[in-house]
mmCIF file of C-alpha atoms in Angstrom:
data_model
loop_
_atom_site.group_PDB
_atom_site.id
_atom_site.type_symbol
_atom_site.label_atom_id
_atom_site.label_comp_id
_atom_site.label_asym_id
_atom_site.label_seq_id
_atom_site.Cartn_x
_atom_site.Cartn_y
_atom_site.Cartn_z
ATOM 1 C CA UNK J 1 24.184 -43.098 23.536
ATOM 2 C CA UNK J 2 21.993 -40.748 25.569
ATOM 3 C CA UNK J 3 23.132 -37.762 23.470
ATOM 4 C CA UNK J 4 22.254 -39.545 20.253
ATOM 5 C CA UNK J 5 18.764 -40.357 21.566
ATOM 6 C CA UNK J 6 18.185 -36.724 22.608
ATOM 7 C CA UNK J 7 19.487 -35.454 19.277
ATOM 8 C CA UNK J 8 17.299 -37.843 17.276
ATOM 9 C CA UNK J 9 14.288 -36.857 19.406
ATOM 10 C CA UNK J 10 14.934 -33.143 18.803
ATOM 11 C CA UNK J 11 15.308 -33.651 15.061
ATOM 12 C CA UNK J 12 12.098 -35.683 14.997
ATOM 13 C CA UNK J 13 10.208 -32.924 16.876
ATOM 14 C CA UNK J 14 11.607 -30.223 14.633
ATOM 15 C CA UNK J 15 10.482 -31.939 11.436
ATOM 16 C CA UNK J 16 7.134 -33.101 12.782
ATOM 17 C CA UNK J 17 5.951 -29.547 13.567
ATOM 18 C CA UNK J 18 3.950 -28.158 10.651
ATOM 19 C CA UNK J 19 5.859 -25.366 8.987
ATOM 20 C CA UNK J 20 2.835 -23.883 7.237
ATOM 21 C CA UNK J 21 -0.226 -21.873 8.165
ATOM 22 C CA UNK J 22 -3.542 -22.685 6.496
ATOM 23 C CA UNK J 23 -4.361 -20.040 3.864
ATOM 24 C CA UNK J 24 -7.670 -19.065 5.423
ATOM 25 C CA UNK J 25 -5.744 -17.821 8.475
ATOM 26 C CA UNK J 26 -3.243 -15.664 6.626
ATOM 27 C CA UNK J 27 -3.633 -12.442 4.729
ATOM 28 C CA UNK J 28 -1.920 -12.256 1.386
ATOM 29 C CA UNK J 29 -0.910 -8.687 0.700
ATOM 30 C CA UNK J 30 -0.887 -7.431 -2.835
ATOM 31 C CA UNK J 31 -3.059 -10.137 -4.394
ATOM 32 C CA UNK J 32 -5.114 -9.044 -7.389
ATOM 33 C CA UNK J 33 -8.880 -9.512 -7.572
ATOM 34 C CA UNK J 34 -10.476 -9.203 -11.025
ATOM 35 C CA UNK J 35 -13.889 -7.649 -11.697
ATOM 36 C CA UNK J 36 -15.659 -8.048 -15.029
ATOM 37 C CA UNK J 37 -19.313 -7.070 -15.507
ATOM 38 C CA UNK J 38 -19.660 -9.730 -18.203
ATOM 39 C CA UNK J 39 -18.607 -12.538 -15.848
ATOM 40 C CA UNK J 40 -15.003 -13.107 -16.947
ATOM 41 C CA UNK J 41 -13.449 -12.077 -13.620
ATOM 42 C CA UNK J 42 -13.581 -13.196 -10.006
ATOM 43 C CA UNK J 43 -16.599 -10.907 -9.411
ATOM 44 C CA UNK J 44 -19.114 -8.948 -11.495
ATOM 45 C CA UNK J 45 -19.529 -6.187 -8.886
ATOM 46 C CA UNK J 46 -16.798 -3.826 -7.699
ATOM 47 C CA UNK J 47 -18.373 -3.588 -4.229
ATOM 48 C CA UNK J 48 -18.356 -7.380 -3.848
ATOM 49 C CA UNK J 49 -14.627 -7.375 -4.595
ATOM 50 C CA UNK J 50 -14.037 -4.555 -2.087
ATOM 51 C CA UNK J 51 -15.981 -6.447 0.580
ATOM 52 C CA UNK J 52 -13.805 -9.564 0.331
ATOM 53 C CA UNK J 53 -10.508 -7.777 -0.303
ATOM 54 C CA UNK J 54 -7.749 -7.741 2.279
ATOM 55 C CA UNK J 55 -5.690 -4.676 3.060
ATOM 56 C CA UNK J 56 -3.257 -3.892 0.214
ATOM 57 C CA UNK J 57 -5.110 -5.985 -2.378
ATOM 58 C CA UNK J 58 -5.381 -4.707 -5.918
ATOM 59 C CA UNK J 59 -8.843 -4.741 -7.484
ATOM 60 C CA UNK J 60 -8.536 -4.634 -11.255
ATOM 61 C CA UNK J 61 -11.751 -3.710 -13.071
ATOM 62 C CA UNK J 62 -12.191 -4.568 -16.743
ATOM 63 C CA UNK J 63 -13.950 -2.220 -19.184
ATOM 64 C CA UNK J 64 -17.668 -1.792 -18.698
ATOM 65 C CA UNK J 65 -20.312 0.265 -16.972
ATOM 66 C CA UNK J 66 -20.700 -0.596 -13.303
ATOM 67 C CA UNK J 67 -23.998 0.770 -11.948
ATOM 68 C CA UNK J 68 -23.185 0.942 -8.256
ATOM 69 C CA UNK J 69 -22.208 3.229 -5.424
ATOM 70 C CA UNK J 70 -19.001 2.171 -3.679
ATOM 71 C CA UNK J 71 -17.934 2.257 -0.039
ATOM 72 C CA UNK J 72 -14.199 1.752 0.421
ATOM 73 C CA UNK J 73 -13.345 1.106 4.064
ATOM 74 C CA UNK J 74 -9.917 -0.504 3.723
ATOM 75 C CA UNK J 75 -6.591 0.316 2.103
ATOM 76 C CA UNK J 76 -6.794 -1.017 -1.456
ATOM 77 C CA UNK J 77 -5.760 -0.140 -4.977
ATOM 78 C CA UNK J 78 -8.761 0.158 -7.305
ATOM 79 C CA UNK J 79 -7.526 0.081 -10.907
ATOM 80 C CA UNK J 80 -9.818 0.440 -13.920
ATOM 81 C CA UNK J 81 -8.857 -0.710 -17.391
ATOM 82 C CA UNK J 82 -9.093 2.900 -18.594
ATOM 83 C CA UNK J 83 -11.122 6.038 -17.928
ATOM 84 C CA UNK J 84 -12.437 5.987 -21.489
ATOM 85 C CA UNK J 85 -13.853 2.494 -21.140
ATOM 86 C CA UNK J 86 -14.444 1.782 -17.427
ATOM 87 C CA UNK J 87 -17.269 3.696 -15.746
ATOM 88 C CA UNK J 88 -18.660 3.718 -12.223
ATOM 89 C CA UNK J 89 -22.188 5.110 -12.531
ATOM 90 C CA UNK J 90 -23.775 5.910 -9.181
ATOM 91 C CA UNK J 91 -27.190 7.088 -8.108
ATOM 92 C CA UNK J 92 -28.737 9.041 -5.258
ATOM 93 C CA UNK J 93 -25.640 9.605 -3.099
ATOM 94 C CA UNK J 94 -21.862 10.013 -3.351
ATOM 95 C CA UNK J 95 -20.761 7.633 -6.091
ATOM 96 C CA UNK J 96 -17.568 6.563 -4.269
ATOM 97 C CA UNK J 97 -17.135 6.999 -0.497
ATOM 98 C CA UNK J 98 -13.662 6.482 0.952
ATOM 99 C CA UNK J 99 -13.255 5.847 4.681
ATOM 100 C CA UNK J 100 -9.681 4.458 4.723
ATOM 101 C CA UNK J 101 -6.223 5.970 4.388
ATOM 102 C CA UNK J 102 -3.859 5.190 1.501
ATOM 103 C CA UNK J 103 -6.539 4.245 -1.035
ATOM 104 C CA UNK J 104 -5.579 4.573 -4.691
ATOM 105 C CA UNK J 105 -8.148 4.871 -7.492
ATOM 106 C CA UNK J 106 -7.260 5.241 -11.173
ATOM 107 C CA UNK J 107 -8.518 4.417 -14.634
ATOM 108 C CA UNK J 108 -12.228 5.246 -14.237
ATOM 109 C CA UNK J 109 -14.900 7.683 -15.296
ATOM 110 C CA UNK J 110 -17.020 8.317 -12.200
ATOM 111 C CA UNK J 111 -20.433 9.842 -12.827
ATOM 112 C CA UNK J 112 -24.131 10.188 -11.955
ATOM 113 C CA UNK J 113 -23.699 11.445 -8.439
ATOM 114 C CA UNK J 114 -26.948 12.311 -6.616
ATOM 115 C CA UNK J 115 -28.868 15.421 -7.673
ATOM 116 C CA UNK J 116 -28.227 17.318 -4.438
ATOM 117 C CA UNK J 117 -25.285 19.706 -4.464
ATOM 118 C CA UNK J 118 -24.178 18.134 -1.174
ATOM 119 C CA UNK J 119 -23.079 14.951 -2.978
ATOM 120 C CA UNK J 120 -19.711 14.371 -4.640
ATOM 121 C CA UNK J 121 -18.492 11.904 -7.215
ATOM 122 C CA UNK J 122 -15.752 10.923 -4.776
ATOM 123 C CA UNK J 123 -16.251 11.630 -1.074
ATOM 124 C CA UNK J 124 -13.228 11.341 1.224
ATOM 125 C CA UNK J 125 -14.144 11.162 4.913
ATOM 126 C CA UNK J 126 -11.280 12.193 7.248
ATOM 127 C CA UNK J 127 -8.644 10.239 5.322
ATOM 128 C CA UNK J 128 -5.061 10.876 4.289
ATOM 129 C CA UNK J 129 -2.665 9.827 1.526
ATOM 130 C CA UNK J 130 -5.364 8.852 -0.961
ATOM 131 C CA UNK J 131 -4.655 9.107 -4.695
ATOM 132 C CA UNK J 132 -7.302 9.606 -7.360
ATOM 133 C CA UNK J 133 -6.173 9.940 -10.955
ATOM 134 C CA UNK J 134 -7.227 9.308 -14.560
#
């Protein structure tokens, strides 16, 4: 009888322990965040999406002209809808600054870097394994 009581108690304890972690405490890798300058996505600003993104998130940017300078300080994938239709238009500084390893950027036209010859459209600061294409 004592064994049965111990066994029932163990089973009760096992099934009464929560087997989940609240979502605000976990990081979901690979989730996609959508940016649309006309309001159809999760955000209208690419930088806002970068700021809330977790490591390894994909930020998908719909066609449009995004007048902003970007600072990328975490490993993300930044994917534009197409370089012929998705533009990041900066001003006064490097248009895109990358401070994290393993960042991937594709599908954009990047333009309007600052007037000084010391600025670049894409500035990579001591990083490795970054990919920039299309």
